[in-house]
mmCIF file of C-alpha atoms in Angstrom:
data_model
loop_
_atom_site.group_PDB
_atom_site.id
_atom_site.type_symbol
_atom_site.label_atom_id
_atom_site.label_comp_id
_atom_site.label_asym_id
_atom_site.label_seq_id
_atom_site.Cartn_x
_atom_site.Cartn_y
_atom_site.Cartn_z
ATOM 1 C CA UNK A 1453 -2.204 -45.299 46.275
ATOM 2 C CA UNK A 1454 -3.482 -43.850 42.923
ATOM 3 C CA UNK A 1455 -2.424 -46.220 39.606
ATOM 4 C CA UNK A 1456 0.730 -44.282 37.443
ATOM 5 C CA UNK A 1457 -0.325 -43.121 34.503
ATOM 6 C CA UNK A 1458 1.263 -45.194 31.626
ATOM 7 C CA UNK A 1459 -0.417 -43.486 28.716
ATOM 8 C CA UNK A 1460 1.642 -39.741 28.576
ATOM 9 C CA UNK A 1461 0.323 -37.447 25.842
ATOM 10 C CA UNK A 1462 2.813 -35.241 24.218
ATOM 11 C CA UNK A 1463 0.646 -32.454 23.941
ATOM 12 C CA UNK A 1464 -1.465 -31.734 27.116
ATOM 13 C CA UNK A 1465 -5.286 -32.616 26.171
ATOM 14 C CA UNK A 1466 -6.566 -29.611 27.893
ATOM 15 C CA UNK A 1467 -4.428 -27.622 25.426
ATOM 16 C CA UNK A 1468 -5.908 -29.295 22.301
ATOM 17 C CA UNK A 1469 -9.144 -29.673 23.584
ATOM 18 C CA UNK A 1470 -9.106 -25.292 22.537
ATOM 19 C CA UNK A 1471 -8.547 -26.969 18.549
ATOM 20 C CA UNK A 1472 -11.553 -29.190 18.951
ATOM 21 C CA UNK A 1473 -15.375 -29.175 17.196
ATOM 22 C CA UNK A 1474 -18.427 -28.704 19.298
ATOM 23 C CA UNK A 1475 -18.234 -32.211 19.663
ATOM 24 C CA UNK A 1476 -15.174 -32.735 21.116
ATOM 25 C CA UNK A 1477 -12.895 -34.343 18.349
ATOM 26 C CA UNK A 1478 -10.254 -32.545 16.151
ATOM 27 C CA UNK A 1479 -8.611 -33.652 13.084
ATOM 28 C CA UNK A 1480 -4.447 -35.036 13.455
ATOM 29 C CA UNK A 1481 -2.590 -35.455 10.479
ATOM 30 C CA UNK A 1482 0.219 -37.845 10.642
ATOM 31 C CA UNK A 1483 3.110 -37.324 8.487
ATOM 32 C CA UNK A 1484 4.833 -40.807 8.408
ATOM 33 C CA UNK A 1485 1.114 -42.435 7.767
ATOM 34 C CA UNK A 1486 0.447 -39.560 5.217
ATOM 35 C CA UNK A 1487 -3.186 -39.444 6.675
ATOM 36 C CA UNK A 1488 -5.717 -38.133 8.383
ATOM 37 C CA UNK A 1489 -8.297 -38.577 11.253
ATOM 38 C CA UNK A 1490 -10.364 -37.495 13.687
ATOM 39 C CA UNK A 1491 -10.322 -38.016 17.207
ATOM 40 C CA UNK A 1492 -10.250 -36.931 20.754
ATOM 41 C CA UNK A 1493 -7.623 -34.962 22.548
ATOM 42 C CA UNK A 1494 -7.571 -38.377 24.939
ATOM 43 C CA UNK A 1495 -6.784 -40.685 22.153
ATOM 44 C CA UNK A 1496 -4.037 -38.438 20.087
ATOM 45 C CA UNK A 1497 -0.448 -37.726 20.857
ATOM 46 C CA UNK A 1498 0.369 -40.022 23.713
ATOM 47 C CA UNK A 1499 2.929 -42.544 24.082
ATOM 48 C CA UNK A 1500 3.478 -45.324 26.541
ATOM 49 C CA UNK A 1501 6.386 -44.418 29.525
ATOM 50 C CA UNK A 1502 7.692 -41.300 27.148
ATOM 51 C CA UNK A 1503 8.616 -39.651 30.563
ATOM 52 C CA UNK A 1504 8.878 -41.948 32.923
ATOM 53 C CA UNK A 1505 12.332 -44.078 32.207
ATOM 54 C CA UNK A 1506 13.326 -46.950 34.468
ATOM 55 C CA UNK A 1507 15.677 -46.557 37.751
ATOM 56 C CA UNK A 1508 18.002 -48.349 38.379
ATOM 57 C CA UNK A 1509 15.930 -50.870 40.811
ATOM 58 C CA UNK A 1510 13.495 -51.441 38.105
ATOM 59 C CA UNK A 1511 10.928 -48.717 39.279
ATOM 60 C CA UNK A 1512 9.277 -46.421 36.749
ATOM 61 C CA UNK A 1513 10.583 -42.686 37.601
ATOM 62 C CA UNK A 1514 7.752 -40.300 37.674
ATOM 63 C CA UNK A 1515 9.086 -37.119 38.687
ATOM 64 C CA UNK A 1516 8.796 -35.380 35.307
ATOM 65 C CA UNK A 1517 5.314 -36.677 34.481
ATOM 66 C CA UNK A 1518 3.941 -35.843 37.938
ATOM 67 C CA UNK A 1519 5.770 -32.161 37.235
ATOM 68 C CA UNK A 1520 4.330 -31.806 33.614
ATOM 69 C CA UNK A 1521 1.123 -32.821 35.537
ATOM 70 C CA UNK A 1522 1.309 -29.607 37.879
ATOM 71 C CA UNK A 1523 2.401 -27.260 35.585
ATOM 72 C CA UNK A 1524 -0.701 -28.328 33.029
ATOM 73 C CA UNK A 1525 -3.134 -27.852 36.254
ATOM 74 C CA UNK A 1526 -1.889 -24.301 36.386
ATOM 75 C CA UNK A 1527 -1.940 -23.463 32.951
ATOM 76 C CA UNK A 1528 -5.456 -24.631 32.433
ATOM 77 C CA UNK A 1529 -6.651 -22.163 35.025
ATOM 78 C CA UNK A 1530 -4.692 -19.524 33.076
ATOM 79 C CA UNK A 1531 -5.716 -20.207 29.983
ATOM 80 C CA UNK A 1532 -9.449 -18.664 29.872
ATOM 81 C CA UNK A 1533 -7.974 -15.124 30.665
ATOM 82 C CA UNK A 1534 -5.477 -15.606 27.983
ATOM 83 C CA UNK A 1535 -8.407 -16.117 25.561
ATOM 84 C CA UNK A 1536 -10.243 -13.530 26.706
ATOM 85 C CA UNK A 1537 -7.337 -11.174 25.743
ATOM 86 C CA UNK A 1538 -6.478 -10.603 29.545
ATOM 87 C CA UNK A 1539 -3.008 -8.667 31.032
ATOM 88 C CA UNK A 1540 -1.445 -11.617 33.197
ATOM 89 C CA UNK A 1541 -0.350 -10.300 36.380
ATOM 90 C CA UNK A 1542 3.367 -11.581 36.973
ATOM 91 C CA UNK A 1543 2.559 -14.807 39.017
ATOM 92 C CA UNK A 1544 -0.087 -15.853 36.029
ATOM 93 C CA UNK A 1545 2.617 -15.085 33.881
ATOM 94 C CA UNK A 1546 5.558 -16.747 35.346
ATOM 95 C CA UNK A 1547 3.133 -19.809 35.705
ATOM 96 C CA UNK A 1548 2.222 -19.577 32.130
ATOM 97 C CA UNK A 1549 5.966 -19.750 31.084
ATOM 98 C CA UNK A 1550 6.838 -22.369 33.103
ATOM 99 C CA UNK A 1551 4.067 -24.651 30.823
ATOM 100 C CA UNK A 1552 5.774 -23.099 27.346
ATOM 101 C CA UNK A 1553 8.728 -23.792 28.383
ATOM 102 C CA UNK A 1554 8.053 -27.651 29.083
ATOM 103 C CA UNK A 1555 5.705 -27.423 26.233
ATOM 104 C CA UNK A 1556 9.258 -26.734 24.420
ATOM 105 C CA UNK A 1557 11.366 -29.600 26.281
ATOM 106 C CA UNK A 1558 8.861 -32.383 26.239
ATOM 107 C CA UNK A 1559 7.936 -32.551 22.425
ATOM 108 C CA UNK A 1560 9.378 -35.105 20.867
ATOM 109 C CA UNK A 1561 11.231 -32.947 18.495
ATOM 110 C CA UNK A 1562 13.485 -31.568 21.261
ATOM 111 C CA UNK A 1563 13.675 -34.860 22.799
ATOM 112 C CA UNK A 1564 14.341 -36.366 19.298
ATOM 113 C CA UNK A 1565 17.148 -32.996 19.000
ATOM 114 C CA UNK A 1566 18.896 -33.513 22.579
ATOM 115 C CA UNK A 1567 19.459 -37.203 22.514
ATOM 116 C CA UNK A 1568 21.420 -36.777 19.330
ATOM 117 C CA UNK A 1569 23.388 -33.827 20.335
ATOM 118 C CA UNK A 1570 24.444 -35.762 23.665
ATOM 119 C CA UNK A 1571 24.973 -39.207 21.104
ATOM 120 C CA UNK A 1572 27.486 -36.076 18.977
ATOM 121 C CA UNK A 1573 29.472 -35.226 22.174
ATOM 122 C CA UNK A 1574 29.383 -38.778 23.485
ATOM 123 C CA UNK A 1575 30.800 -39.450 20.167
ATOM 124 C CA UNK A 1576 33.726 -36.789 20.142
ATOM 125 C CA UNK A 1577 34.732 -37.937 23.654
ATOM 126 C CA UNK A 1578 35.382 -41.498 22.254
ATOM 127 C CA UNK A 1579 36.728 -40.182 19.700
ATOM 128 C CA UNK A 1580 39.114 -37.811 21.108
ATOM 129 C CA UNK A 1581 40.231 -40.736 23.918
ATOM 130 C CA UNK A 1582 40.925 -43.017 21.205
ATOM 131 C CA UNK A 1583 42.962 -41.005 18.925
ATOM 132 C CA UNK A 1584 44.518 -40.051 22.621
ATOM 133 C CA UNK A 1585 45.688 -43.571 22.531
ATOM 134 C CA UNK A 1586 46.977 -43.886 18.706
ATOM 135 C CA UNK A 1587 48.927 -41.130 19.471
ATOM 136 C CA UNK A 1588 51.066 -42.871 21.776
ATOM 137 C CA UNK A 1589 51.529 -46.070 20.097
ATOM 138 C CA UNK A 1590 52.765 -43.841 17.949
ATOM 139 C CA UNK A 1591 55.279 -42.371 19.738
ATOM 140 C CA UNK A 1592 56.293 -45.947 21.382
ATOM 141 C CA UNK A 1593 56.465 -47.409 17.848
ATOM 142 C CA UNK A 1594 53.726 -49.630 18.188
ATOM 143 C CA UNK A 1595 51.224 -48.897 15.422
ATOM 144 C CA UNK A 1596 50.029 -52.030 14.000
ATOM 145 C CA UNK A 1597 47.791 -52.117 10.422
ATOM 146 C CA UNK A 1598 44.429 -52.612 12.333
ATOM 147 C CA UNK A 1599 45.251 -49.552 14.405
ATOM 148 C CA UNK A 1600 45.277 -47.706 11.519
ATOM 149 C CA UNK A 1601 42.085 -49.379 9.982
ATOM 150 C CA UNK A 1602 39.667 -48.511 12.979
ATOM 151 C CA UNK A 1603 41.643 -45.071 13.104
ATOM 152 C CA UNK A 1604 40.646 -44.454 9.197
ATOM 153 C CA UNK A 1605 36.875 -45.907 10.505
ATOM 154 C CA UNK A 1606 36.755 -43.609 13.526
ATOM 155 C CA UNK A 1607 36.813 -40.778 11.092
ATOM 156 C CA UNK A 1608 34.580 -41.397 8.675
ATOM 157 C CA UNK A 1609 31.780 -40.536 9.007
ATOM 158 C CA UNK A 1610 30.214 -42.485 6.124
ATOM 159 C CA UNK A 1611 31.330 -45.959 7.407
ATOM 160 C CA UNK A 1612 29.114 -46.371 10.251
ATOM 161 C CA UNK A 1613 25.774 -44.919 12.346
ATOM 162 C CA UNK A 1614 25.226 -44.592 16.016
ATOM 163 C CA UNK A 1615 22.076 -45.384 17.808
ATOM 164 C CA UNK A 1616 21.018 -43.074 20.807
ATOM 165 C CA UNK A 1617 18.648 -44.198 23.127
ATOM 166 C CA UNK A 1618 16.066 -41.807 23.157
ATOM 167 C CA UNK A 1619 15.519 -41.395 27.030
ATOM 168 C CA UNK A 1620 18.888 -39.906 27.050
ATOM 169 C CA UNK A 1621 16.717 -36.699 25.469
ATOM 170 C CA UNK A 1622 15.262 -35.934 28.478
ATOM 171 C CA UNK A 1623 17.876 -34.161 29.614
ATOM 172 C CA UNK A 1624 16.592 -31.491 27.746
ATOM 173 C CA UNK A 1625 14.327 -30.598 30.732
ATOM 174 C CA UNK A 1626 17.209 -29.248 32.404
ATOM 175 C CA UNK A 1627 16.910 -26.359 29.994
ATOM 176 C CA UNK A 1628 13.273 -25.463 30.655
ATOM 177 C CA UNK A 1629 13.726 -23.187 33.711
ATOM 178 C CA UNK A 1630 16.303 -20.814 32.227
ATOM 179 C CA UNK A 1631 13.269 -20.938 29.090
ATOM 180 C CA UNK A 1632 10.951 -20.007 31.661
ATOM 181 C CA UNK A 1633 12.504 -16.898 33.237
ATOM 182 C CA UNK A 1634 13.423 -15.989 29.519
ATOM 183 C CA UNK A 1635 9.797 -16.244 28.390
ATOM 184 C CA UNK A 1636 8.263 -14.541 31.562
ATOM 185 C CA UNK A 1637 10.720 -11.267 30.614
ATOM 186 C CA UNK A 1638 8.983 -11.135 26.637
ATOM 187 C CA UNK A 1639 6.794 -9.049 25.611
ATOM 188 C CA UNK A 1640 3.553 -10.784 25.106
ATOM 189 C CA UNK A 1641 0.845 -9.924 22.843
ATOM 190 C CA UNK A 1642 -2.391 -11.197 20.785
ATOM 191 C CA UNK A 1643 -2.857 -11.688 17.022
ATOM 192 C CA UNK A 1644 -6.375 -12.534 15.740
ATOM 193 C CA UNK A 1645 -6.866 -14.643 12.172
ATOM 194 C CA UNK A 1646 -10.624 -14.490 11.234
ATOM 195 C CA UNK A 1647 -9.967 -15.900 8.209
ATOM 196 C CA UNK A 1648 -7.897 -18.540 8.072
ATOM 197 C CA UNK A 1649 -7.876 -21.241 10.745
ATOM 198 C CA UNK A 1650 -4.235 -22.307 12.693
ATOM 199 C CA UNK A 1651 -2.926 -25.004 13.493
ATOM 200 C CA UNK A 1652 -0.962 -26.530 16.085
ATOM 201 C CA UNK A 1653 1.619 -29.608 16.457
ATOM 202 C CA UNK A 1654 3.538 -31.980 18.207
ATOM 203 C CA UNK A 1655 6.336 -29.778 18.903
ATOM 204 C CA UNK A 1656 4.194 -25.927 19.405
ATOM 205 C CA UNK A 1657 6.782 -23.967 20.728
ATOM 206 C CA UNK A 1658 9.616 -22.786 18.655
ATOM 207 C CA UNK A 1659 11.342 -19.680 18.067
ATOM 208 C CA UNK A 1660 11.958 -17.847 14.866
ATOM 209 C CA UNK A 1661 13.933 -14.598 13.577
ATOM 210 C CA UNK A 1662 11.480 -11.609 13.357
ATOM 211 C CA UNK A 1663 13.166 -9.100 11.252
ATOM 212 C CA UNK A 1664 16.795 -7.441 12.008
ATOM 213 C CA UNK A 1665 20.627 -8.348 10.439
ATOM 214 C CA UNK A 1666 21.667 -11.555 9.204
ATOM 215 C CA UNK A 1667 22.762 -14.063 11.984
ATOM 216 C CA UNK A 1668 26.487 -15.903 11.228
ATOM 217 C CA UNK A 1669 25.449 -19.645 10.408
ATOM 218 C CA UNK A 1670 28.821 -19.922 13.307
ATOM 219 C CA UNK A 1671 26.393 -18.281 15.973
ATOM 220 C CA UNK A 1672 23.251 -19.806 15.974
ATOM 221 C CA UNK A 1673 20.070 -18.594 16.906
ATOM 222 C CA UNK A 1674 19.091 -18.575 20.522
ATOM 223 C CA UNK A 1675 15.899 -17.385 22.387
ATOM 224 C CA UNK A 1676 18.154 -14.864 23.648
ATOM 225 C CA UNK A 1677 18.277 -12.843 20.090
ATOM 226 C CA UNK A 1678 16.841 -9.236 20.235
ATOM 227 C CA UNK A 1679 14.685 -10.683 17.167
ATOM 228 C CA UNK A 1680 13.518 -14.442 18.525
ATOM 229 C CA UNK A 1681 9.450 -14.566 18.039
ATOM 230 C CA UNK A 1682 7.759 -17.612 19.578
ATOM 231 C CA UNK A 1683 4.151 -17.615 18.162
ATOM 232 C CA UNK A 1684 2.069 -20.087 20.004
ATOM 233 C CA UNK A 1685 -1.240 -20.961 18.951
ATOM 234 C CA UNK A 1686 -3.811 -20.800 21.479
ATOM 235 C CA UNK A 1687 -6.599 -21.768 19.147
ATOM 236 C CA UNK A 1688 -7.556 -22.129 15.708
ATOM 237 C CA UNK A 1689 -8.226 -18.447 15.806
ATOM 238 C CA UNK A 1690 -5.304 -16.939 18.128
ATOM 239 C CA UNK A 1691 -2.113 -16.539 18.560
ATOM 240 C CA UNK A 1692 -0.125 -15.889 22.192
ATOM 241 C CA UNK A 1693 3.071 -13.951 20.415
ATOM 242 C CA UNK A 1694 6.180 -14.176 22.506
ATOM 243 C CA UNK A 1695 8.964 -11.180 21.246
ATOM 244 C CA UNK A 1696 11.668 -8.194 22.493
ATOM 245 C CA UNK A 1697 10.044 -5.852 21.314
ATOM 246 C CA UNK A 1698 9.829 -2.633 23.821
ATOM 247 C CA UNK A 1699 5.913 -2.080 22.510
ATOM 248 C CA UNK A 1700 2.512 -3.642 21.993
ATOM 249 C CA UNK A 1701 2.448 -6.175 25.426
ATOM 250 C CA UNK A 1702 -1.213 -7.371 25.364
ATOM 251 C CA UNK A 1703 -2.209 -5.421 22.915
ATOM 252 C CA UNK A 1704 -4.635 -7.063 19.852
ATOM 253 C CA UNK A 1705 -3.149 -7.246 16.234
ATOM 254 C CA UNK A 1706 -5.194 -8.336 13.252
ATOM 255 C CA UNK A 1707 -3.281 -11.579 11.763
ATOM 256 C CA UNK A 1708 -3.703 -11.455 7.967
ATOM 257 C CA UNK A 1709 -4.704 -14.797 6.215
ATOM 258 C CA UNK A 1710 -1.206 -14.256 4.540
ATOM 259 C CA UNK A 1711 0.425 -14.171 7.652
ATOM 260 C CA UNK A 1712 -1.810 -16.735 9.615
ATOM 261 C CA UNK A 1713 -0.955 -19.115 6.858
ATOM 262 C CA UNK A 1714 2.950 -18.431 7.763
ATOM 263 C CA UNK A 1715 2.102 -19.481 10.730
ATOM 264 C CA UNK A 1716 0.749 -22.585 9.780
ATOM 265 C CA UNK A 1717 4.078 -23.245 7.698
ATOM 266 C CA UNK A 1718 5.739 -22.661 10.729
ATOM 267 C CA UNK A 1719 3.895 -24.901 12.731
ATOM 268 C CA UNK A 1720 4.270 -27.511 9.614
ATOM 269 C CA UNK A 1721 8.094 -27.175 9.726
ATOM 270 C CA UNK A 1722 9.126 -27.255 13.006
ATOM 271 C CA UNK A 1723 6.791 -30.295 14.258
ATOM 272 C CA UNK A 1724 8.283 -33.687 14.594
ATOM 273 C CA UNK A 1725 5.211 -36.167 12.836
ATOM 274 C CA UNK A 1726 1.738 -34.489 13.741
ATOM 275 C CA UNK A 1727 -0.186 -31.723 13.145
ATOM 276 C CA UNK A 1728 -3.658 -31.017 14.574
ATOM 277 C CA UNK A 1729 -6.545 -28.815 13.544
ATOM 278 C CA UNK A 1730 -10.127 -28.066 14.036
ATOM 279 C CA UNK A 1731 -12.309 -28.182 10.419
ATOM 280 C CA UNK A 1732 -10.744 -30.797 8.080
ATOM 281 C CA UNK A 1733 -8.617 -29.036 5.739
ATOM 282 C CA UNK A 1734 -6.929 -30.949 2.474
ATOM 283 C CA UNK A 1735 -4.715 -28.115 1.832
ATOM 284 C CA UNK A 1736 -3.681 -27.956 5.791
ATOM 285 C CA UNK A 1737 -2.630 -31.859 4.827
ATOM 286 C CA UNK A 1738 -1.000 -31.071 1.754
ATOM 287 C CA UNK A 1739 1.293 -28.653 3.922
ATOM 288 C CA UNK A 1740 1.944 -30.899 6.281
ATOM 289 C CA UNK A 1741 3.365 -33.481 3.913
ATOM 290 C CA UNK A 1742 5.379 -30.815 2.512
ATOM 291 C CA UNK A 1743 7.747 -30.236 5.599
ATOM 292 C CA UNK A 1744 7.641 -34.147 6.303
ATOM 293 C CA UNK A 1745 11.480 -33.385 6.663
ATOM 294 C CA UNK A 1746 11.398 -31.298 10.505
ATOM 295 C CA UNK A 1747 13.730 -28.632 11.102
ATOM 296 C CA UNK A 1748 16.563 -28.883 13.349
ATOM 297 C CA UNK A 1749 16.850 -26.053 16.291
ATOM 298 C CA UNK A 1750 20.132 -27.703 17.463
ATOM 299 C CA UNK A 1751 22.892 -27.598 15.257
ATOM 300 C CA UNK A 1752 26.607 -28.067 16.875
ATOM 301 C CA UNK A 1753 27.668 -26.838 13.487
ATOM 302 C CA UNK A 1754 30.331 -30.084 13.441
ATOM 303 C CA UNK A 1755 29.855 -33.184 10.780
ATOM 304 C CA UNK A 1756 29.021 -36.462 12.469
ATOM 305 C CA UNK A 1757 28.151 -39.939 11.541
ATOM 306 C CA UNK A 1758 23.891 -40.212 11.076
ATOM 307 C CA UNK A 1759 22.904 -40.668 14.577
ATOM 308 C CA UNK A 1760 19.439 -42.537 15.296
ATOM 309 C CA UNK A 1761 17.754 -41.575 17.854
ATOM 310 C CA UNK A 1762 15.545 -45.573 19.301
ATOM 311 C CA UNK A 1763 12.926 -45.991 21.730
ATOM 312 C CA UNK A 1764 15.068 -48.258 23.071
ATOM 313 C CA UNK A 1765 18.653 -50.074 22.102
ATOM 314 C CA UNK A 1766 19.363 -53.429 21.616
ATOM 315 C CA UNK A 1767 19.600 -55.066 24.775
ATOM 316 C CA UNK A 1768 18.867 -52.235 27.325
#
């Protein structure tokens, strides 16, 4: 029986092994330490257990780390045809999808994202139950002053915080097959920067608004959207470019250095504490400071207390 593995990286090392020198090491910049340094893909952006959460006889669950383990083993043979500017037939492709779309759902941005939202919901539920309850002391007549103190609590928001545990994110896997067959249906194409090296982060795969009418803050912005662009970097000189559009699958596009540093920004913004690069680059860490604050992709568009998101509560 093979040992588990304890040490899970939250970016595949076969994937940044494509940002690394001749020698093997790459440069990750860490937002909360405000520093730099160079390493391997082995020793960078891992955690201990991040996927593997205890059952309830004690036992480590491995299912999604042994999955995310499959899925990488596919891509990797992929990945060589991608860089070589290849058409993926519609197995490759599918396969391909499959590893963006975990890519998406293990980072822990989304993690980080979907444990709050589920802390929001479990939050209106109590909420809703308990003013459920007022309601009919109310009608019996039985409304006493505390009952109106923790009612007044319950609804502001400012007088207390809720900690999620963060395992509860992993539920966001449940999202990455409908992601998948999404993804597989884009058009895919290539865009080349010769002149200005990209980067890549903890949290790669993203979507963003290419063009087209304003989107009602009430709507959101879903993959979905007739203008959602995910541009993945598949090395510090390429971009895999995931859109609607009806034109251009697999064809080449020059990436400007203007536009190949909005990509960076992009990457910058949307990761959750690390960014990784090939050639140190002090203005690449200067931009990566800039955006310490990530953006949120899931936005329930309803006011809550601050919700922290642990590695594990108090007493579980």
């Amino acid at each position: 029986m093979s040992e588990r593995t304890k040490r899970q990286h939250v970016v595949p090392r076969f994937y940044l092994r494509h940002f690394a020198q001749a020698d093997g090491e790459l440069w990750t910049h860490d937002c909360v330490m405000a520093a730099a340094r160079k390493s391997t893909p082995e020793k960078t952006a891992f955690e201990t257990n991040i996927y593997t959460p205890v059952g309830e006889d004690g036992a480590r669950i491995d299912l999604i780390e042994d999955t995310l383990a499959k899925i990488e083993s596919q891509a990797a043979t992929i990945y060589s045809d991608l860089l070589a500017f290849k058409r993926l037939d519609p197995v490759a492709k599918l396969d391909f999808s499959a590893f963006l779309a975990t890519m998406f759902a293990r980072s822990p941005a989304q993690l980080r994202q979907f444990a709050q939202t589920m802390g929001q919901v479990a939050l209106w539920g109590g909420r809703h139950e308990m003013d459920r309850e007022f309601r009919k002391k109310e009608e019996r007549g039985e409304v006493s002053d505390a009952d109106r103190a923790i009612q007044r609590i319950l609804h502001d928001n400012e007088m207390f915080t809720m900690d999620v545990d963060r395992r509860v994110g992993l539920l966001a896997f449940q999202q990455a097959e409908t992601l998948m067959h999404l993804m597989a249906q884009m058009n895919w194409s290539y865009e080349i920067s010769e002149r200005q090296q990209l980067v890549t982060s903890d949290n790669p795969v993203f979507w963003v608004k290419g063009g087209g009418p304003p989107v009602p803050p009430a709507y959101g912005f879903g993959l979905g959207n007739p203008f959602a662009v995910i541009p993945f970097p598949l090395s510090p000189g390429v971009i895999l470019r995931l859109d609607w559009r009806g034109d251009g699958a697999w064809k080449k596009a020059k990436l400007e250095r203007q536009r190949a540093k909005l990509a960076n920004q992009y990457q910058a913004k949307h990761k959750e504490r690390l960014l990784f690069f090939r050639d140190k680059d002090e203005g690449l860490c200067t931009l990566a400071m800039k955006y310490k604050n990530t953006v949120n992709q899931i936005n329930l568009g309803v006011p809550s207390p601050n919700i922290d998101v642990v590695r594990k509560l108090q007493g579980g």
